CSV table of C-alpha atoms in Angstrom, one decimal:
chain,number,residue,atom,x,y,z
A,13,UNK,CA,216.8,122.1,47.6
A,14,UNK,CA,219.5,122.4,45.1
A,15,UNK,CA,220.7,126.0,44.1
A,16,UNK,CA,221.8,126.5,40.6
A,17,UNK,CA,223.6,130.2,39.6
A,18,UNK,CA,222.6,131.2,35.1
A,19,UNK,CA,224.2,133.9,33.6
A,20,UNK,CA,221.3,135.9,31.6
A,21,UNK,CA,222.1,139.0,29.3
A,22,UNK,CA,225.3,139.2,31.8
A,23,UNK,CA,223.6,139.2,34.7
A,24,UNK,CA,224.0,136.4,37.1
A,25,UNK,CA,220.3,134.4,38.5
A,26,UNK,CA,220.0,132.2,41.1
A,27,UNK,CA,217.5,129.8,41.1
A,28,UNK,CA,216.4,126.5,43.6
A,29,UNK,CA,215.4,123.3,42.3
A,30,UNK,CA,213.1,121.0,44.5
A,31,UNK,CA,212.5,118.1,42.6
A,32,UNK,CA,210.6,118.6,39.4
A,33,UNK,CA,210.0,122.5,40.0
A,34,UNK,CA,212.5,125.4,39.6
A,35,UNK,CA,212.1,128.8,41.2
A,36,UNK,CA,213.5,132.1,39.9
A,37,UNK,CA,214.7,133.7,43.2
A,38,UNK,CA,216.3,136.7,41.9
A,39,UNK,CA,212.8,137.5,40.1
A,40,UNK,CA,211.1,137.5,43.7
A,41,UNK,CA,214.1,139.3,45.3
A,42,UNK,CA,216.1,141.4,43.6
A,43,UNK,CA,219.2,141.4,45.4
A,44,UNK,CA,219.4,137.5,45.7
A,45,UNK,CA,221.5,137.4,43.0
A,46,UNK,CA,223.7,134.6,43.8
A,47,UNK,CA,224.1,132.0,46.3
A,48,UNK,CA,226.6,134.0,48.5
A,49,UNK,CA,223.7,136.5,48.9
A,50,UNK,CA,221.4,133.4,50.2
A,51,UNK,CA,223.7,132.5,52.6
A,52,UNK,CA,224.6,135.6,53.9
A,53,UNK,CA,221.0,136.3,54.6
A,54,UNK,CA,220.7,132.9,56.2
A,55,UNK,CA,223.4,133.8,58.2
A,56,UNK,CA,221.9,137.1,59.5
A,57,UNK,CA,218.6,135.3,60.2
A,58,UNK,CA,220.1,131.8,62.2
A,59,UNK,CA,218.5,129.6,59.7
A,60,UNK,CA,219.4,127.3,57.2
A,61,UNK,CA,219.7,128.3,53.2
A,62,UNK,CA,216.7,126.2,52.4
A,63,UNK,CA,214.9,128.3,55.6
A,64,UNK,CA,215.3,131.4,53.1
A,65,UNK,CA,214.6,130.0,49.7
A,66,UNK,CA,211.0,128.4,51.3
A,67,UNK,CA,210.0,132.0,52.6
A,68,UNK,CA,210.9,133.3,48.5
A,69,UNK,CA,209.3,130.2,46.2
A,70,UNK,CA,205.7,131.5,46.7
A,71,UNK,CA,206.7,134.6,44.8
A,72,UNK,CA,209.3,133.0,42.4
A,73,UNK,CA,208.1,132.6,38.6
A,74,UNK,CA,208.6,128.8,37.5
A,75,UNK,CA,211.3,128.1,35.2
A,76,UNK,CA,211.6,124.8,33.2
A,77,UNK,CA,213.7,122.3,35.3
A,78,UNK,CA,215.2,120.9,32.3
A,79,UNK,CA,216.2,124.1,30.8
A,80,UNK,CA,218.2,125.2,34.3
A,81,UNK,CA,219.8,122.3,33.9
A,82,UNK,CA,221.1,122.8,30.5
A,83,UNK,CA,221.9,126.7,31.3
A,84,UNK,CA,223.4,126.1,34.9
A,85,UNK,CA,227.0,127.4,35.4
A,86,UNK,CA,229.5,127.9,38.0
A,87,UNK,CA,226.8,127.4,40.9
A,88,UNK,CA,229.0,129.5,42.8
A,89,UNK,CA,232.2,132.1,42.7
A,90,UNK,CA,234.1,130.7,45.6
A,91,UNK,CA,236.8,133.6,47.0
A,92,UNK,CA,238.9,130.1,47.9
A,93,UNK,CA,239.1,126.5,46.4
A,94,UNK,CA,241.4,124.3,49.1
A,95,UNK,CA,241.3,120.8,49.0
A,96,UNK,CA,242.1,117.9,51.5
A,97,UNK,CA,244.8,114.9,50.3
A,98,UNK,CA,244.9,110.7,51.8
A,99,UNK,CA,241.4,110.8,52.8
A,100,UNK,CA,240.6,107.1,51.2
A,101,UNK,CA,242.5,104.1,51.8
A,102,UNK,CA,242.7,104.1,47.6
A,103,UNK,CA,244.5,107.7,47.2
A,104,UNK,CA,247.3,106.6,50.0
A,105,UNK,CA,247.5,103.6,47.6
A,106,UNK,CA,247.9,105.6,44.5
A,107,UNK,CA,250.1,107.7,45.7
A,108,UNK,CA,252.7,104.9,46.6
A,109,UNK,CA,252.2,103.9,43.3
A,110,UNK,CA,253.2,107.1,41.6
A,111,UNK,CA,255.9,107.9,44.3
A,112,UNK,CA,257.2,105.2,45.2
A,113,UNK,CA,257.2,107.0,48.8
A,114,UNK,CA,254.3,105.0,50.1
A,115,UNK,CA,255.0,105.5,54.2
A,116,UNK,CA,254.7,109.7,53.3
A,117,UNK,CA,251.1,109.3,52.0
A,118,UNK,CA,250.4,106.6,54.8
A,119,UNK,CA,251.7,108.9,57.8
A,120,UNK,CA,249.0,111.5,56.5
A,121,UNK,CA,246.5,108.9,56.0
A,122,UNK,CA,247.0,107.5,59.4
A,123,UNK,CA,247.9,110.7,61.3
A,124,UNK,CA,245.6,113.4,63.0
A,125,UNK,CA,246.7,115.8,61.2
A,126,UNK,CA,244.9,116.0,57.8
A,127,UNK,CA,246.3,117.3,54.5
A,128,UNK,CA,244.4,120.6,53.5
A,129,UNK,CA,246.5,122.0,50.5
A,130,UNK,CA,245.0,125.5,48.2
A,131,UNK,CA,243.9,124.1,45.0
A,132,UNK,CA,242.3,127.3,42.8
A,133,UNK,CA,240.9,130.4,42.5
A,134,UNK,CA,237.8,131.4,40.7
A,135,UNK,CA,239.6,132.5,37.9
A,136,UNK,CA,241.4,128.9,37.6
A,137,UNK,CA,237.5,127.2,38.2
A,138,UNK,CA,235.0,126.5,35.3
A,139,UNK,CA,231.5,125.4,35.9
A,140,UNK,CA,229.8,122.5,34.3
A,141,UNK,CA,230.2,122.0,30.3
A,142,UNK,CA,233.6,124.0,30.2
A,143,UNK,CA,236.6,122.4,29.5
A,144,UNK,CA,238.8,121.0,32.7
A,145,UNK,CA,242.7,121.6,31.7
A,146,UNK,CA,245.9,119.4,31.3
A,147,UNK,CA,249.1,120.5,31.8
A,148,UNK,CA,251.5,120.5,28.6
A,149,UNK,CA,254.5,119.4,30.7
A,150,UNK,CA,253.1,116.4,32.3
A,151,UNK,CA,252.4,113.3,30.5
A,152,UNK,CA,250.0,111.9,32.8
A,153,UNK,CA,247.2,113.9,34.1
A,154,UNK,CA,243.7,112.3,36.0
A,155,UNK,CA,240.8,113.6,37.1
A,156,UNK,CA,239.3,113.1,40.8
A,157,UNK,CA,236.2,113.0,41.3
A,158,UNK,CA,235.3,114.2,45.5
A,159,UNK,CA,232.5,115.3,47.2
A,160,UNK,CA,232.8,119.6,47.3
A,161,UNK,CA,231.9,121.7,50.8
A,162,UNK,CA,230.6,124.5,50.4
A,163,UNK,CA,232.0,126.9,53.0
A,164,UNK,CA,230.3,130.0,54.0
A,165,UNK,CA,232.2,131.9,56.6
A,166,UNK,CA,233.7,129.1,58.4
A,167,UNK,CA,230.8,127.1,58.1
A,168,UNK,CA,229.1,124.4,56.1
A,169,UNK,CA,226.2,125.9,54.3
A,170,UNK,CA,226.2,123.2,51.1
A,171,UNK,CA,227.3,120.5,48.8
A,172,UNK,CA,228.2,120.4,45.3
A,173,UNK,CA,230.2,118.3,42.9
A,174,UNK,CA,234.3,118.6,42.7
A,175,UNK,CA,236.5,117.3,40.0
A,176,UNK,CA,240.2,118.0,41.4
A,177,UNK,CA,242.4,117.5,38.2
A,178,UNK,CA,246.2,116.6,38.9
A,179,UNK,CA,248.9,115.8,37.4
A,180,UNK,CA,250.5,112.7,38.9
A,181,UNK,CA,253.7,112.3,36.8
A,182,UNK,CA,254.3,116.3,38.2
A,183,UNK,CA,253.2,115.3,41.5
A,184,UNK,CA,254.8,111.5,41.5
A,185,UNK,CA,258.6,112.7,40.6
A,186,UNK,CA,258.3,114.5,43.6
A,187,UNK,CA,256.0,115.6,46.5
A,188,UNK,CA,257.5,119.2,46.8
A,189,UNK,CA,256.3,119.6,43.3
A,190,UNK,CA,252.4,119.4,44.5
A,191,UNK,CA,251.0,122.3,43.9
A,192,UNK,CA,252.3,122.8,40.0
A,193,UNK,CA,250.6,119.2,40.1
A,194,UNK,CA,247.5,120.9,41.6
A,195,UNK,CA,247.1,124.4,40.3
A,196,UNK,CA,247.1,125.7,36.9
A,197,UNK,CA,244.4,127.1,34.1
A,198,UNK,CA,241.0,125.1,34.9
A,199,UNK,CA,242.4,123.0,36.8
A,200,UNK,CA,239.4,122.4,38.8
A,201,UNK,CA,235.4,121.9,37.5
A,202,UNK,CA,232.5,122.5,40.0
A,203,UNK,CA,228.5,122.2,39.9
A,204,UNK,CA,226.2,121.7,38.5
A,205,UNK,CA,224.5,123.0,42.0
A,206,UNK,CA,224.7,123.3,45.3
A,207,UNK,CA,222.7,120.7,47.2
A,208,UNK,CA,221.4,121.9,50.9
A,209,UNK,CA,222.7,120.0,53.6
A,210,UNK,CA,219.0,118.5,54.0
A,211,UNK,CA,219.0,117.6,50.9
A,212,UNK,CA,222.2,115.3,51.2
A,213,UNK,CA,221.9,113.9,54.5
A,214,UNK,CA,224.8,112.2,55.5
A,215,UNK,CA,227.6,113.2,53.6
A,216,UNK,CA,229.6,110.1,54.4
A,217,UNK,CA,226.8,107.9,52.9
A,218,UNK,CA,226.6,108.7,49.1
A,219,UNK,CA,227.4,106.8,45.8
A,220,UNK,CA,229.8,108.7,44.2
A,221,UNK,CA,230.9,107.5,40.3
A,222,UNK,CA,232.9,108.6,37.5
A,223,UNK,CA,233.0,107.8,33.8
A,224,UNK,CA,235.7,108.8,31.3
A,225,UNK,CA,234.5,108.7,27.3
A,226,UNK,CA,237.1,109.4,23.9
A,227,UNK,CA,235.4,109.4,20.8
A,228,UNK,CA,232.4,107.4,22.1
A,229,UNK,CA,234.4,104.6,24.0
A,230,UNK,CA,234.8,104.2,27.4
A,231,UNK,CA,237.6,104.0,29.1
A,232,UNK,CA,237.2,104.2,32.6
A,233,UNK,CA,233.6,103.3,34.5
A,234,UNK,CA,233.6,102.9,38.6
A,235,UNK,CA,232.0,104.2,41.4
A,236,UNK,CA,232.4,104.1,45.4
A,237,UNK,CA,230.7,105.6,48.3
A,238,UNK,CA,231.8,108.5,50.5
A,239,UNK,CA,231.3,106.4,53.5
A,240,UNK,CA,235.0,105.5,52.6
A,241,UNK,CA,236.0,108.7,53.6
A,242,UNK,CA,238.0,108.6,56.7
A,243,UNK,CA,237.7,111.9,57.8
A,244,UNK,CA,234.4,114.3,58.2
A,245,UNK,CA,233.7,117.1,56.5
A,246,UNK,CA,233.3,118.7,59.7
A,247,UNK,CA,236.9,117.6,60.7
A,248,UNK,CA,238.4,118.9,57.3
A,249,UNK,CA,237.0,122.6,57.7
A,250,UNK,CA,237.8,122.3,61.4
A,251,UNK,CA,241.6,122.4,60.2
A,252,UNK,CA,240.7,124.5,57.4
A,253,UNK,CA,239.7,127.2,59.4
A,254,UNK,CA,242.6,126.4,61.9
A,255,UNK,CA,244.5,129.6,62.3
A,256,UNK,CA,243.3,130.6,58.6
A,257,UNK,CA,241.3,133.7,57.5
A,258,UNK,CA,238.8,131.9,55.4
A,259,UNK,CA,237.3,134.0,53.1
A,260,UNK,CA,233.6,134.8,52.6
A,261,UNK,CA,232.6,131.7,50.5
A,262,UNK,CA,235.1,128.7,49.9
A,263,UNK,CA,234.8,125.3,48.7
A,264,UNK,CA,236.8,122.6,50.3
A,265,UNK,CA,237.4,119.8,47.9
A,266,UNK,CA,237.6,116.5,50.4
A,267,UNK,CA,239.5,114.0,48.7
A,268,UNK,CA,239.9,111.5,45.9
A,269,UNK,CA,238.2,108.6,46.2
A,270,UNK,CA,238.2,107.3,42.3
A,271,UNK,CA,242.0,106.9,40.9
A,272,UNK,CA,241.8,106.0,37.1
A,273,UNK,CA,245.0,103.4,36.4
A,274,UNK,CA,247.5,103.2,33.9
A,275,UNK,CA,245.6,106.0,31.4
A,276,UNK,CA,246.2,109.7,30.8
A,277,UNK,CA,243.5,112.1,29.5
A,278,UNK,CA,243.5,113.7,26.3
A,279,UNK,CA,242.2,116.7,25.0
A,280,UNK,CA,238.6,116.0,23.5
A,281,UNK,CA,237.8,113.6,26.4
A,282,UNK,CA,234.5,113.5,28.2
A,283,UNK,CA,234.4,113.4,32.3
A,284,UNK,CA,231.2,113.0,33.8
A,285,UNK,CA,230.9,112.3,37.9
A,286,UNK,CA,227.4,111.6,39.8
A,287,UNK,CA,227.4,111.9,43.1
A,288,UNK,CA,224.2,111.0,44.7
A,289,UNK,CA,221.6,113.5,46.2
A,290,UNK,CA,224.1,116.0,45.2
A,291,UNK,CA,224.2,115.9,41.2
A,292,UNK,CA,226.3,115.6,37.9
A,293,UNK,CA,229.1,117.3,36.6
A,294,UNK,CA,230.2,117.0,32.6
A,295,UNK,CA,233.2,118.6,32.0
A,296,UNK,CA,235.4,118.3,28.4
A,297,UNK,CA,239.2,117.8,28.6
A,298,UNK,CA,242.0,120.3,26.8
A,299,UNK,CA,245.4,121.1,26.9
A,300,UNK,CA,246.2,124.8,28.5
């Protein structure tokens, strides 16, 4: 199942999507309010999310799919958004590029030791349909588009979509300067939902693609597959929770796999990444 999060009135909903039909799970339970709530009670019981939702649909009002879709935000508040650098061949690549410090990026790629860097907090995430920021003092700013891990007290509960926007003129001048390249207003999109674990299989097995628009042109149009991920998503919250205090609920953004060339975004441009079994997230570009 996929879990979406709507905000009604003010008041937060969380419904689950299994193919064609959509379930309103707060209407059946009152205090399952949010997809924290379904985990924690997974958690409690020693089953899966999806274990929980299938005990709630029978008593769930339907909900047109379509219209969740439309009205889907933020599928989750994370307390924590970290992400994980080098993990594809092409971001070590890109990184000499920008640098000119190629063997740094390489030693991470290559060593056991992964990079896990903070990235956001809720305030700095927006959900599907907001705007993703650039910074005013960089003059070239990408998005990334990664595969997102859902963390729910240490452990891998879900999937969901993760666009990790950076500034690589910030970050490329110098490597100390990483996290002004990383965090700032919106400076990272998630959504539109959070995909079960059963419903993405293996996570290192998915078409992942990314298309960039301005005023109706394209400009960039690619896609990969997470099987070029050299690291597991297991591994990567294994040294996230290394001698850490995760919080309740974090996402753990696992690396850039799509590197736009020789372009910058501009406010008024349109990002859209698909990642399969997991979903789409359209995001708008402006300066903050």
């Amino acid at each position: 199942m996929r879990y979406y999060r709507t905000v009604e009135d003010g008041a937060a909903r969380l419904v689950a999507r299994d193919d064609e039909k959509a379930y309103d799970l707060t209407a059946a339970r009152e205090g399952l309010d949010s997809f924290a709530a379904l985990a924690n009670v997974a958690d409690v019981l020693g089953t899966g999310i999806d274990g929980v939702a299938e005990t709630v649909v029978d008593d769930a009002p339907l909900l047109d799919a379509g219209s969740v879709e439309a009205r889907a935000a933020m599928p989750a508040v994370p307390d924590e958004v970290w992400a994980a650098g080098v993990t594809y061949q092409v971001s070590s690549d890109a990184r000499e590029e920008e640098s000119g410090r190629g063997e740094l990026y390489q030693d991470v790629f290559e060593g056991d030791r992964p990079e896990i860097f903070f990235k956001a907090t809720a305030s700095r995430t927006v959900g599907p349909g907001e705007t993703v920021g650039i910074r005013g003092d960089s003059d070239w700013d990408v998005p990334e588009p990664e595969l997102a891990v859902v963390v729910h007290r240490g452990d891998i509960v879900g999937y969901t979509v993760g666009n990790d926007m950076s500034s690589r003129s910030i970050e490329g001048s110098n490597p100390l300067y990483l996290p002004q390249a990383k965090i700032y207003d919106r400076c990272c999109a998630i959504g539109p939902a959070i995909a079960s674990p059963e419903t993405v299989g293996d996570p290192q097995d998915l078409e992942l693609s990314m298309a960039i628009e301005r005023d109706g042109e394209v400009l960039f149009d690619d896609s990969t597959s997470t099987s070029q991920l050299v690291r597991s998503p297991d591994e990567l919250v294994s040294y996230l929770n290394h001698h850490n205090a995760t919080p309740e609920l974090a996402v753990l953004l696992t690396g850039t796999s799509l590197v736009p060339e020789e372009s910058t975004l501009e406010s008024g441009d349109e990002i859209a990444i698909d990642i399969e079994n997991v979903g789409r997230l359209e995001n708008g570009v402006t300066n903050v």
